[in-house]
Coordinates of C-alpha atoms and ligand atoms in Angstrom, one line a residue:
X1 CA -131.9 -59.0 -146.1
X2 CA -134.5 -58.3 -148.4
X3 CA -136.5 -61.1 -149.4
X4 CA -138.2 -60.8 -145.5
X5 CA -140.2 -63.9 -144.1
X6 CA -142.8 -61.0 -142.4
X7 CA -145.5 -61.6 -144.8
X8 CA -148.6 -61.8 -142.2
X9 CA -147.4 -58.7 -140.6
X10 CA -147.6 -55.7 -142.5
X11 CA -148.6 -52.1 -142.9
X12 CA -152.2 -51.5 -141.0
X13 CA -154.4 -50.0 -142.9
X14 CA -158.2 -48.0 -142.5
X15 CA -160.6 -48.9 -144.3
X16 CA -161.1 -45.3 -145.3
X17 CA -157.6 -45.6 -146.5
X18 CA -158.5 -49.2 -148.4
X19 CA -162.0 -47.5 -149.7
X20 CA -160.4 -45.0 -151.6
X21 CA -158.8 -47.8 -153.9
X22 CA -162.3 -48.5 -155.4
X23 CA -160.9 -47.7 -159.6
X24 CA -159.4 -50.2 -162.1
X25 CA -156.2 -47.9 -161.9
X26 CA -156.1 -49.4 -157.8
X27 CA -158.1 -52.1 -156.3
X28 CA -157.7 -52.7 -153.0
X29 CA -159.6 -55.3 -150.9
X30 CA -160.5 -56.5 -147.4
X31 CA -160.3 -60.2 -146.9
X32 CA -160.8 -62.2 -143.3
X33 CA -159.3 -59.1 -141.9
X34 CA -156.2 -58.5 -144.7
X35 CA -156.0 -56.0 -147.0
X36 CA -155.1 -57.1 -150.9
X37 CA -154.1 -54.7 -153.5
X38 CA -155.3 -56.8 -156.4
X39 CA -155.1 -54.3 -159.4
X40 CA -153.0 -56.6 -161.4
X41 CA -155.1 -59.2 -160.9
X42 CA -158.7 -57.5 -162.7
X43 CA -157.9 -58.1 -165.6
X44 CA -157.1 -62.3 -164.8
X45 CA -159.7 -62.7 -162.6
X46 CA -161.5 -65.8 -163.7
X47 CA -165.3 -64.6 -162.4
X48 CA -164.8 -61.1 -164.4
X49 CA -163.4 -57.6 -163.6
X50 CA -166.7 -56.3 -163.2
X51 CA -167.3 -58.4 -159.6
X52 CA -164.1 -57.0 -158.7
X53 CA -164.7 -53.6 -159.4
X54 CA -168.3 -53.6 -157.8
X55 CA -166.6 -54.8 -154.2
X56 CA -163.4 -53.0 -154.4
X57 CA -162.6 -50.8 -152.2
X58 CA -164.7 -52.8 -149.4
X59 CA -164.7 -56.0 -147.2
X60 CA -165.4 -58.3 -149.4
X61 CA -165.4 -61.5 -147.2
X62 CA -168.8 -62.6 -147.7
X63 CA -168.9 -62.1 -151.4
X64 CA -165.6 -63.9 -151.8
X65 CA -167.0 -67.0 -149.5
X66 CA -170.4 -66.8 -151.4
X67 CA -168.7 -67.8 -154.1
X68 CA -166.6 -71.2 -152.9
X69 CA -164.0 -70.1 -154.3
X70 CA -161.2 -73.0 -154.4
X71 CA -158.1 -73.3 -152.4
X72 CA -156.1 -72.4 -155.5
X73 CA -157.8 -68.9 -155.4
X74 CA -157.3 -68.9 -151.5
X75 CA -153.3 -69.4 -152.5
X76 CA -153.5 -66.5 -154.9
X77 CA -154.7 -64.3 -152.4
X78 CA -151.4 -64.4 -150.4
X79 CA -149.4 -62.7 -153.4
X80 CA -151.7 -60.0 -153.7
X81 CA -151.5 -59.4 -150.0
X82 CA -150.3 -55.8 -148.6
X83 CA -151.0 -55.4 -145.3
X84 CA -153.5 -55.3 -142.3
X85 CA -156.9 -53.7 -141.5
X86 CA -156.5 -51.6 -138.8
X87 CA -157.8 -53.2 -135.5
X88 CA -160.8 -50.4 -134.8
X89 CA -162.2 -51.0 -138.4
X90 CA -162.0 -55.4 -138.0
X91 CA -165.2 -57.1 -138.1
X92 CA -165.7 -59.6 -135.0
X93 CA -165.2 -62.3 -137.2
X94 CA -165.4 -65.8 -135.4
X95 CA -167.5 -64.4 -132.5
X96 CA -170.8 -65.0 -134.3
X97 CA -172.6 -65.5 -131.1
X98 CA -171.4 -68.5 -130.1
X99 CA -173.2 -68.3 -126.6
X100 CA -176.4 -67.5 -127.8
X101 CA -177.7 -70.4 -128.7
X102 CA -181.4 -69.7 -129.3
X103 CA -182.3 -72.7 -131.2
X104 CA -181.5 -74.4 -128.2
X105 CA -183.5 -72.4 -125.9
X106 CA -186.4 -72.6 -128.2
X107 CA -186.1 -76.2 -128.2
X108 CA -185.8 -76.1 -124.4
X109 CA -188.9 -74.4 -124.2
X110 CA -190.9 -76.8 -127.0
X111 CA -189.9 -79.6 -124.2
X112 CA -190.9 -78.3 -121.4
X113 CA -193.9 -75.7 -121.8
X114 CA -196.1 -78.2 -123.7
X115 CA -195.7 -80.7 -121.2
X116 CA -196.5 -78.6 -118.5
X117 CA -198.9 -76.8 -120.3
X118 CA -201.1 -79.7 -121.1
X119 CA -200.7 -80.8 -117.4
X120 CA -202.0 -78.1 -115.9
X121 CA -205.5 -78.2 -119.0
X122 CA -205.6 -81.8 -117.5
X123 CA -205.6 -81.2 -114.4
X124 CA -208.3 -77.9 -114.2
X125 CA -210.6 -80.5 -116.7
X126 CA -210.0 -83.0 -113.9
X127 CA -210.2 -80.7 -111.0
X128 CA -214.0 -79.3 -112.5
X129 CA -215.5 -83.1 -113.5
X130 CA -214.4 -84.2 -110.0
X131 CA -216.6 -80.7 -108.6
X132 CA -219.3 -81.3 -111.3
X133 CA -219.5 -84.6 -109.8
X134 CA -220.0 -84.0 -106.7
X135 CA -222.2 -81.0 -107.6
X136 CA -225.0 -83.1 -109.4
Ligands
LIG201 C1 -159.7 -60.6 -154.5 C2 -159.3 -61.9 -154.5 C3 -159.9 -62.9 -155.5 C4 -159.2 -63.9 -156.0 C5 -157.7 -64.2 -155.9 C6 -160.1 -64.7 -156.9 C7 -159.8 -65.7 -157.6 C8 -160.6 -66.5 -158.4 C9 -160.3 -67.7 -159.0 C10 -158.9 -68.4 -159.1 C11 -161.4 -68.2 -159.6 C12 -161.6 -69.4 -160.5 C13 -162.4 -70.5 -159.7 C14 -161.7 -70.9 -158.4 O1 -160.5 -71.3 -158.5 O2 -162.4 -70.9 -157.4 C15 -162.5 -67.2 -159.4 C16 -163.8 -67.3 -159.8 C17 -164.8 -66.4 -159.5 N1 -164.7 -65.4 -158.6 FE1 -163.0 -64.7 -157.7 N2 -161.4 -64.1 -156.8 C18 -161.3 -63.0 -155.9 C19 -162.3 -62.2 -155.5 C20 -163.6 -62.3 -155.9 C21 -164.7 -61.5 -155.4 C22 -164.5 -60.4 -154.4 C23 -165.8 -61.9 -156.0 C24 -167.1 -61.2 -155.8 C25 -168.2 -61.3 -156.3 C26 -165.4 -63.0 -156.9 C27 -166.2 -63.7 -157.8 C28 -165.9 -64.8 -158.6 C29 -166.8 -65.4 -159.5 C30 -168.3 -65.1 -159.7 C31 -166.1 -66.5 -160.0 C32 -166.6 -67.5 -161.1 C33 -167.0 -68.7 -160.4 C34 -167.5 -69.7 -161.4 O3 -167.4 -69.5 -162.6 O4 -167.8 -70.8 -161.0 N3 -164.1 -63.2 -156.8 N4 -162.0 -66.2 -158.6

């Protein structure tokens, strides 16, 4: 009954609780929303303690995906893995705005302003050569 399968589901944590593990006696990290205790692993770490130690204690997400780490390094994660951030403290990761697409709007405005722009110069310049004409 030991060796459970419940690997994805443990503990919740703060991050208060995961900030306080910010030492090379306990490093603890936030990764896509999981918490790692990777204190054993400082001193392996292929990219140096020292990046470790600068992040610990803190989402480090971005920093890890900066760095392309490999899938190998993705697989280690799981054994240093020790539980969950707590839902209030989560980042909205995945929701990066996917409705506002304001390239797309800008581009929809590129089409269609300067069209109608240069309509309505072309038609005032039309509208005063027709009066100038008629004028003179
Ligand atoms: C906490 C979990 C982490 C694990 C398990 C891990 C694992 C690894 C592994 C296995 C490598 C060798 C290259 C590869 O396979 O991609 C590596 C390299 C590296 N890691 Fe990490 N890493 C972790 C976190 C971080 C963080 C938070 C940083 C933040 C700056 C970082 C910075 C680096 C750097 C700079 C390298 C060297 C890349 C190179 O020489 O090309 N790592 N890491």
């Amino acid at each position: 009954m030991e060796s459970g399968d419940c690997a994805e589901a443990g503990p919740v944590f703060t991050l208060e609780e995961v900030g306080k593990r910010n030492s090379s006696r306990e490093a603890w990290f936030v990764i896509h929303g999981r918490v790692y205790d990777v204190t054993r692993f400082l001193e392996e770490h292929p990219g140096g303690e020292e990046v470790l130690l600068e992040q610990a204690g803190r989402d480090a997400t971005e920093s890890f995906e900066d760095v392309g780490h490999s899938s190998d390094a993705r697989e280690m994660l799981k054994q240093y893995y020790i539980g969950e951030v707590h839902p209030h403290d989560r980042k909205k990761e995945g929701s990066k705005n996917p409705s506002v697409t304001s390239s797309g709007q800008s581009s929809f405005w590129s089409t269609w302003l300067i069209p109608i722009f240069g309509a309505l110069v072309l038609g005032l310049m039309y509208r005063y050569y027709m009066l100038d004409g008629r004028n003179s």
